[in-house]
PDB file of C-alpha atoms in Angstrom:
ATOM      1  CA  GLU K1305      63.251 127.856  22.696  1.00  0.00           C
ATOM      2  CA  PRO K1306      60.199 130.065  22.127  1.00  0.00           C
ATOM      3  CA  GLU K1307      59.553 131.073  18.550  1.00  0.00           C
ATOM      4  CA  VAL K1308      57.193 133.075  16.408  1.00  0.00           C
ATOM      5  CA  THR K1309      54.828 130.915  14.389  1.00  0.00           C
ATOM      6  CA  GLN K1310      52.811 131.816  11.302  1.00  0.00           C
ATOM      7  CA  THR K1311      49.918 130.187   9.499  1.00  0.00           C
ATOM      8  CA  PRO K1312      49.371 129.258   6.796  1.00  0.00           C
ATOM      9  CA  SER K1313      52.797 128.688   5.301  1.00  0.00           C
ATOM     10  CA  HIS K1314      51.386 129.268   1.823  1.00  0.00           C
ATOM     11  CA  GLN K1315      48.136 130.931   0.785  1.00  0.00           C
ATOM     12  CA  VAL K1316      46.793 131.153  -2.726  1.00  0.00           C
ATOM     13  CA  THR K1317      43.924 133.531  -3.400  1.00  0.00           C
ATOM     14  CA  GLN K1318      42.093 135.182  -6.234  1.00  0.00           C
ATOM     15  CA  MET K1319      42.513 138.883  -6.894  1.00  0.00           C
ATOM     16  CA  GLY K1320      39.932 140.899  -4.990  1.00  0.00           C
ATOM     17  CA  GLN K1321      39.527 138.355  -2.222  1.00  0.00           C
ATOM     18  CA  GLU K1322      40.221 139.048   1.427  1.00  0.00           C
ATOM     19  CA  VAL K1323      43.003 137.179   3.189  1.00  0.00           C
ATOM     20  CA  ILE K1324      43.986 136.951   6.821  1.00  0.00           C
ATOM     21  CA  LEU K1325      47.507 135.976   7.745  1.00  0.00           C
ATOM     22  CA  ARG K1326      48.001 134.736  11.262  1.00  0.00           C
ATOM     23  CA  CYS K1327      50.902 134.961  13.656  1.00  0.00           C
ATOM     24  CA  VAL K1328      51.503 133.824  17.211  1.00  0.00           C
ATOM     25  CA  PRO K1329      54.250 136.021  18.697  1.00  0.00           C
ATOM     26  CA  ILE K1330      56.486 134.940  21.550  1.00  0.00           C
ATOM     27  CA  SER K1331      54.364 134.960  24.683  1.00  0.00           C
ATOM     28  CA  ASN K1332      56.072 137.639  26.784  1.00  0.00           C
ATOM     29  CA  HIS K1333      56.677 140.002  23.864  1.00  0.00           C
ATOM     30  CA  LEU K1334      54.802 143.267  23.712  1.00  0.00           C
ATOM     31  CA  TYR K1335      55.624 144.653  20.254  1.00  0.00           C
ATOM     32  CA  PHE K1336      54.552 143.062  17.029  1.00  0.00           C
ATOM     33  CA  TYR K1337      55.480 143.737  13.435  1.00  0.00           C
ATOM     34  CA  TRP K1338      54.683 142.754   9.881  1.00  0.00           C
ATOM     35  CA  TYR K1339      57.218 142.878   7.080  1.00  0.00           C
ATOM     36  CA  ARG K1340      56.943 141.664   3.528  1.00  0.00           C
ATOM     37  CA  GLN K1341      59.367 140.534   0.871  1.00  0.00           C
ATOM     38  CA  ILE K1342      58.326 140.586  -2.760  1.00  0.00           C
ATOM     39  CA  LEU K1343      60.226 137.930  -4.692  1.00  0.00           C
ATOM     40  CA  GLY K1344      63.708 139.179  -5.518  1.00  0.00           C
ATOM     41  CA  GLN K1345      63.307 142.382  -3.517  1.00  0.00           C
ATOM     42  CA  LYS K1346      64.184 143.669  -0.066  1.00  0.00           C
ATOM     43  CA  VAL K1347      62.392 142.861   3.155  1.00  0.00           C
ATOM     44  CA  GLU K1348      60.165 145.898   3.785  1.00  0.00           C
ATOM     45  CA  PHE K1349      58.589 147.110   6.992  1.00  0.00           C
ATOM     46  CA  LEU K1350      54.795 147.318   6.952  1.00  0.00           C
ATOM     47  CA  VAL K1351      53.560 148.061  10.447  1.00  0.00           C
ATOM     48  CA  SER K1352      54.333 147.883  14.147  1.00  0.00           C
ATOM     49  CA  PHE K1353      51.744 147.348  16.853  1.00  0.00           C
ATOM     50  CA  TYR K1354      51.732 147.885  20.584  1.00  0.00           C
ATOM     51  CA  ASN K1355      49.069 148.036  23.251  1.00  0.00           C
ATOM     52  CA  ASN K1356      46.328 147.270  20.758  1.00  0.00           C
ATOM     53  CA  GLU K1357      47.146 150.050  18.388  1.00  0.00           C
ATOM     54  CA  ILE K1358      49.396 150.770  15.453  1.00  0.00           C
ATOM     55  CA  SER K1359      52.533 152.568  16.566  1.00  0.00           C
ATOM     56  CA  GLU K1360      54.082 153.044  13.146  1.00  0.00           C
ATOM     57  CA  LYS K1361      53.226 152.151   9.570  1.00  0.00           C
ATOM     58  CA  SER K1362      54.899 152.490   6.217  1.00  0.00           C
ATOM     59  CA  GLU K1363      53.431 154.063   3.106  1.00  0.00           C
ATOM     60  CA  ILE K1364      52.835 150.530   1.804  1.00  0.00           C
ATOM     61  CA  PHE K1365      50.356 149.937   4.620  1.00  0.00           C
ATOM     62  CA  ASP K1366      47.348 151.636   3.049  1.00  0.00           C
ATOM     63  CA  ASP K1367      43.632 151.273   3.739  1.00  0.00           C
ATOM     64  CA  GLN K1368      43.621 147.786   2.229  1.00  0.00           C
ATOM     65  CA  PHE K1369      45.655 146.528   5.173  1.00  0.00           C
ATOM     66  CA  SER K1370      44.678 146.171   8.801  1.00  0.00           C
ATOM     67  CA  VAL K1371      46.134 144.474  11.843  1.00  0.00           C
ATOM     68  CA  GLU K1372      44.487 143.102  14.913  1.00  0.00           C
ATOM     69  CA  ARG K1373      45.262 141.242  18.083  1.00  0.00           C
ATOM     70  CA  PRO K1374      41.948 139.421  18.456  1.00  0.00           C
ATOM     71  CA  ASP K1375      42.947 137.545  21.602  1.00  0.00           C
ATOM     72  CA  GLY K1376      45.899 137.178  23.927  1.00  0.00           C
ATOM     73  CA  SER K1377      47.999 135.161  21.565  1.00  0.00           C
ATOM     74  CA  ASN K1378      47.251 135.853  17.906  1.00  0.00           C
ATOM     75  CA  PHE K1379      48.305 138.798  15.763  1.00  0.00           C
ATOM     76  CA  THR K1380      46.729 139.046  12.324  1.00  0.00           C
ATOM     77  CA  LEU K1381      47.287 140.928   9.103  1.00  0.00           C
ATOM     78  CA  LYS K1382      44.235 141.371   6.896  1.00  0.00           C
ATOM     79  CA  ILE K1383      44.356 142.400   3.281  1.00  0.00           C
ATOM     80  CA  ARG K1384      40.869 143.505   2.329  1.00  0.00           C
ATOM     81  CA  SER K1385      40.911 143.164  -1.448  1.00  0.00           C
ATOM     82  CA  THR K1386      44.061 141.522  -2.696  1.00  0.00           C
ATOM     83  CA  LYS K1387      45.920 142.722  -5.766  1.00  0.00           C
ATOM     84  CA  LEU K1388      48.440 140.904  -7.908  1.00  0.00           C
ATOM     85  CA  GLU K1389      51.194 143.058  -6.448  1.00  0.00           C
ATOM     86  CA  ASP K1390      50.384 141.839  -2.932  1.00  0.00           C
ATOM     87  CA  SER K1391      52.011 138.525  -3.832  1.00  0.00           C
ATOM     88  CA  ALA K1392      54.950 138.279  -1.457  1.00  0.00           C
ATOM     89  CA  MET K1393      56.357 136.538   1.591  1.00  0.00           C
ATOM     90  CA  TYR K1394      54.896 138.109   4.731  1.00  0.00           C
ATOM     91  CA  PHE K1395      56.928 137.912   7.923  1.00  0.00           C
ATOM     92  CA  CYS K1396      55.632 138.481  11.414  1.00  0.00           C
ATOM     93  CA  ALA K1397      58.060 139.524  14.150  1.00  0.00           C
ATOM     94  CA  SER K1398      57.885 140.346  17.827  1.00  0.00           C
ATOM     95  CA  SER K1399      60.130 141.998  20.396  1.00  0.00           C
ATOM     96  CA  VAL K1400      60.099 142.312  24.151  1.00  0.00           C
ATOM     97  CA  VAL K1401      60.200 146.069  24.288  1.00  0.00           C
ATOM     98  CA  ARG K1402      60.171 149.090  22.034  1.00  0.00           C
ATOM     99  CA  GLY K1403      63.161 150.371  20.217  1.00  0.00           C
ATOM    100  CA  SER K1404      64.904 149.243  17.092  1.00  0.00           C
ATOM    101  CA  TYR K1405      67.871 148.241  19.216  1.00  0.00           C
ATOM    102  CA  ASN K1406      65.864 145.365  20.582  1.00  0.00           C
ATOM    103  CA  GLU K1407      66.027 142.118  18.730  1.00  0.00           C
ATOM    104  CA  GLN K1408      63.014 141.349  16.631  1.00  0.00           C
ATOM    105  CA  PHE K1409      62.278 137.630  16.397  1.00  0.00           C
ATOM    106  CA  PHE K1410      60.910 136.618  13.026  1.00  0.00           C
ATOM    107  CA  GLY K1411      58.522 133.864  12.062  1.00  0.00           C
ATOM    108  CA  PRO K1412      59.034 131.563   9.055  1.00  0.00           C
ATOM    109  CA  GLY K1413      56.746 133.615   6.860  1.00  0.00           C
ATOM    110  CA  THR K1414      53.571 133.105   4.862  1.00  0.00           C
ATOM    111  CA  ARG K1415      53.918 133.033   1.124  1.00  0.00           C
ATOM    112  CA  LEU K1416      50.907 134.786  -0.404  1.00  0.00           C
ATOM    113  CA  THR K1417      50.169 134.179  -4.061  1.00  0.00           C
ATOM    114  CA  VAL K1418      47.478 136.304  -5.677  1.00  0.00           C
ATOM    115  CA  LEU K1419      46.158 134.997  -8.997  1.00  0.00           C
TER     116      LEU K1419
ATOM    117  CA  ALA N 109      67.472 159.069   2.355  1.00  0.00           C
ATOM    118  CA  GLN N 110      68.021 156.150   4.647  1.00  0.00           C
ATOM    119  CA  SER N 111      69.467 153.181   2.836  1.00  0.00           C
ATOM    120  CA  VAL N 112      71.296 149.952   3.401  1.00  0.00           C
ATOM    121  CA  THR N 113      73.463 148.596   0.627  1.00  0.00           C
ATOM    122  CA  GLN N 114      74.690 145.071   0.159  1.00  0.00           C
ATOM    123  CA  PRO N 115      76.690 145.336  -3.037  1.00  0.00           C
ATOM    124  CA  ASP N 116      77.049 141.616  -3.671  1.00  0.00           C
ATOM    125  CA  ILE N 117      73.908 139.823  -4.789  1.00  0.00           C
ATOM    126  CA  HIS N 118      75.617 136.425  -4.988  1.00  0.00           C
ATOM    127  CA  ILE N 119      78.866 135.134  -3.526  1.00  0.00           C
ATOM    128  CA  THR N 120      80.341 131.681  -4.027  1.00  0.00           C
ATOM    129  CA  VAL N 121      83.095 130.390  -1.776  1.00  0.00           C
ATOM    130  CA  SER N 122      84.728 127.041  -1.319  1.00  0.00           C
ATOM    131  CA  GLU N 123      84.087 125.118   1.859  1.00  0.00           C
ATOM    132  CA  GLY N 124      86.798 125.981   4.373  1.00  0.00           C
ATOM    133  CA  ALA N 125      87.561 129.320   2.766  1.00  0.00           C
ATOM    134  CA  SER N 126      87.047 132.626   4.527  1.00  0.00           C
ATOM    135  CA  LEU N 127      84.030 134.814   3.890  1.00  0.00           C
ATOM    136  CA  GLU N 128      83.283 138.507   4.001  1.00  0.00           C
ATOM    137  CA  LEU N 129      79.874 139.954   3.182  1.00  0.00           C
ATOM    138  CA  ARG N 130      79.687 143.692   2.753  1.00  0.00           C
ATOM    139  CA  CYS N 131      77.142 146.111   4.157  1.00  0.00           C
ATOM    140  CA  ASN N 132      77.085 149.896   3.964  1.00  0.00           C
ATOM    141  CA  TYR N 133      74.496 152.257   5.315  1.00  0.00           C
ATOM    142  CA  SER N 134      73.711 155.906   4.850  1.00  0.00           C
ATOM    143  CA  TYR N 135      72.350 157.643   7.908  1.00  0.00           C
ATOM    144  CA  GLY N 136      73.342 160.778   9.739  1.00  0.00           C
ATOM    145  CA  ALA N 137      73.751 159.041  13.071  1.00  0.00           C
ATOM    146  CA  THR N 138      75.154 155.676  14.009  1.00  0.00           C
ATOM    147  CA  PRO N 139      72.339 153.206  13.626  1.00  0.00           C
ATOM    148  CA  TYR N 140      71.794 149.956  15.392  1.00  0.00           C
ATOM    149  CA  LEU N 141      73.129 147.248  13.117  1.00  0.00           C
ATOM    150  CA  PHE N 142      72.069 143.663  12.579  1.00  0.00           C
ATOM    151  CA  TRP N 143      72.871 140.682  10.415  1.00  0.00           C
ATOM    152  CA  TYR N 144      70.146 138.107   9.777  1.00  0.00           C
ATOM    153  CA  VAL N 145      70.364 134.813   7.920  1.00  0.00           C
ATOM    154  CA  GLN N 146      67.557 133.124   6.030  1.00  0.00           C
ATOM    155  CA  SER N 147      67.786 129.489   5.009  1.00  0.00           C
ATOM    156  CA  PRO N 148      65.352 128.224   2.374  1.00  0.00           C
ATOM    157  CA  GLY N 149      61.858 127.924   3.808  1.00  0.00           C
ATOM    158  CA  GLN N 150      62.939 129.416   7.106  1.00  0.00           C
ATOM    159  CA  GLY N 151      62.412 132.727   8.841  1.00  0.00           C
ATOM    160  CA  LEU N 152      65.035 135.347   9.539  1.00  0.00           C
ATOM    161  CA  GLN N 153      67.475 134.340  12.257  1.00  0.00           C
ATOM    162  CA  LEU N 154      69.604 136.936  14.005  1.00  0.00           C
ATOM    163  CA  LEU N 155      73.332 136.270  13.659  1.00  0.00           C
ATOM    164  CA  LEU N 156      74.622 139.268  15.560  1.00  0.00           C
ATOM    165  CA  LYS N 157      73.960 142.892  16.430  1.00  0.00           C
ATOM    166  CA  TYR N 158      75.851 146.073  17.207  1.00  0.00           C
ATOM    167  CA  PHE N 159      74.536 148.810  19.450  1.00  0.00           C
ATOM    168  CA  SER N 160      77.643 150.432  20.935  1.00  0.00           C
ATOM    169  CA  GLY N 161      81.019 149.648  22.475  1.00  0.00           C
ATOM    170  CA  ASP N 162      83.484 147.220  20.967  1.00  0.00           C
ATOM    171  CA  THR N 163      83.282 147.559  17.207  1.00  0.00           C
ATOM    172  CA  LEU N 164      84.014 143.871  16.633  1.00  0.00           C
ATOM    173  CA  VAL N 165      81.029 141.781  17.598  1.00  0.00           C
ATOM    174  CA  GLN N 166      80.760 138.039  17.810  1.00  0.00           C
ATOM    175  CA  GLY N 167      77.669 136.165  16.787  1.00  0.00           C
ATOM    176  CA  ILE N 168      76.317 132.680  16.473  1.00  0.00           C
ATOM    177  CA  LYS N 169      77.644 129.977  14.151  1.00  0.00           C
ATOM    178  CA  GLY N 170      81.175 131.409  14.227  1.00  0.00           C
ATOM    179  CA  PHE N 171      80.277 134.707  12.540  1.00  0.00           C
ATOM    180  CA  GLU N 172      81.650 138.101  13.483  1.00  0.00           C
ATOM    181  CA  ALA N 173      81.142 141.620  12.168  1.00  0.00           C
ATOM    182  CA  GLU N 174      83.093 144.825  12.412  1.00  0.00           C
ATOM    183  CA  PHE N 175      81.553 148.263  12.597  1.00  0.00           C
ATOM    184  CA  LYS N 176      83.621 150.951  10.901  1.00  0.00           C
ATOM    185  CA  ARG N 177      82.162 154.384  11.451  1.00  0.00           C
ATOM    186  CA  SER N 178      84.505 156.097   8.989  1.00  0.00           C
ATOM    187  CA  GLN N 179      83.337 153.801   6.205  1.00  0.00           C
ATOM    188  CA  SER N 180      79.700 153.483   7.334  1.00  0.00           C
ATOM    189  CA  SER N 181      80.159 149.760   7.077  1.00  0.00           C
ATOM    190  CA  PHE N 182      79.250 146.662   9.038  1.00  0.00           C
ATOM    191  CA  ASN N 183      80.801 143.731   7.210  1.00  0.00           C
ATOM    192  CA  LEU N 184      80.134 140.141   8.198  1.00  0.00           C
ATOM    193  CA  ARG N 185      82.991 137.662   8.325  1.00  0.00           C
ATOM    194  CA  LYS N 186      83.645 134.015   8.964  1.00  0.00           C
ATOM    195  CA  PRO N 187      87.133 132.491   8.905  1.00  0.00           C
ATOM    196  CA  SER N 188      86.100 129.082   7.576  1.00  0.00           C
ATOM    197  CA  VAL N 189      82.817 128.495   5.776  1.00  0.00           C
ATOM    198  CA  HIS N 190      80.845 125.275   6.133  1.00  0.00           C
ATOM    199  CA  TRP N 191      78.444 123.896   3.538  1.00  0.00           C
ATOM    200  CA  SER N 192      75.587 124.528   5.966  1.00  0.00           C
ATOM    201  CA  ASP N 193      76.279 128.272   5.790  1.00  0.00           C
ATOM    202  CA  ALA N 194      74.725 128.406   2.327  1.00  0.00           C
ATOM    203  CA  ALA N 195      71.792 130.796   2.765  1.00  0.00           C
ATOM    204  CA  GLU N 196      70.759 134.379   2.169  1.00  0.00           C
ATOM    205  CA  TYR N 197      72.235 137.014   4.469  1.00  0.00           C
ATOM    206  CA  PHE N 198      70.579 140.320   5.250  1.00  0.00           C
ATOM    207  CA  CYS N 199      72.085 143.389   6.818  1.00  0.00           C
ATOM    208  CA  ALA N 200      69.581 145.592   8.628  1.00  0.00           C
ATOM    209  CA  VAL N 201      69.668 148.871  10.484  1.00  0.00           C
ATOM    210  CA  GLY N 202      67.418 150.536  12.996  1.00  0.00           C
ATOM    211  CA  LEU N 203      67.344 154.095  14.230  1.00  0.00           C
ATOM    212  CA  SER N 204      65.636 155.074  17.428  1.00  0.00           C
ATOM    213  CA  GLU N 205      64.195 158.167  15.806  1.00  0.00           C
ATOM    214  CA  TYR N 206      62.510 155.967  13.244  1.00  0.00           C
ATOM    215  CA  GLY N 207      60.749 153.961  15.878  1.00  0.00           C
ATOM    216  CA  ASN N 208      60.707 150.255  15.781  1.00  0.00           C
ATOM    217  CA  LYS N 209      61.240 149.456  12.165  1.00  0.00           C
ATOM    218  CA  LEU N 210      64.237 147.758  10.659  1.00  0.00           C
ATOM    219  CA  VAL N 211      65.489 148.754   7.231  1.00  0.00           C
ATOM    220  CA  PHE N 212      66.956 145.828   5.332  1.00  0.00           C
ATOM    221  CA  GLY N 213      69.522 145.534   2.604  1.00  0.00           C
ATOM    222  CA  ALA N 214      68.728 143.572  -0.526  1.00  0.00           C
ATOM    223  CA  GLY N 215      70.495 140.463   0.740  1.00  0.00           C
ATOM    224  CA  THR N 216      73.468 138.414  -0.388  1.00  0.00           C
ATOM    225  CA  ILE N 217      73.009 134.811  -1.443  1.00  0.00           C
ATOM    226  CA  LEU N 218      75.913 132.667  -0.324  1.00  0.00           C
ATOM    227  CA  ARG N 219      76.738 129.509  -2.220  1.00  0.00           C
ATOM    228  CA  VAL N 220      79.289 127.085  -0.823  1.00  0.00           C
ATOM    229  CA  LYS N 221      81.087 124.722  -3.158  1.00  0.00           C
ATOM    230  CA  SER N 222      82.747 121.564  -1.973  1.00  0.00           C
TER     231      SER N 222
END
């Protein structure tokens, strides 16, 4: 069964450093998403992406964040200058088509620890 | 404001006992409703979803959920819990006017005792 994969599973970085989290969505999916979950808190939507552009973003997704689909398979989330409060589990998801009624398939997550 | 509430942070049930996990939402319209499960170290797996039609929906692993419009609820149930059901369960809603995003509840951690 096709699945969303994410690398690395755990990333440790120093405050102020740039990190890139990588995701490979399911191959025939067209919509891609990033969510994050700070320890002990809710899963929060960050951004959705379609046709090589952001279709929606939350207020969390400020100028420190960017997303890119650098090739036909990868979808990345970059945090330009990490802060302590960026420590969280980051989930990538993908769906076949637009619309929140369509199932979003989630990856296993990348745990980001900022020291 | 849009919100999803899961009032129980932790629930402990005995293996073989029945289970009900609560979820309430506050939106003007009927949202699309989902239950996801997350086992330790795993991603979020969809258990079931409700879009329209029959208000009792069946999902994977023997789970079902009932949508009650009058109570703005979408509670998850299982008649007989197995030890492997121990995990964290998330209710989520989506609204077409809010685009593609899902709004999640805080989650309920299920412990199963033998």
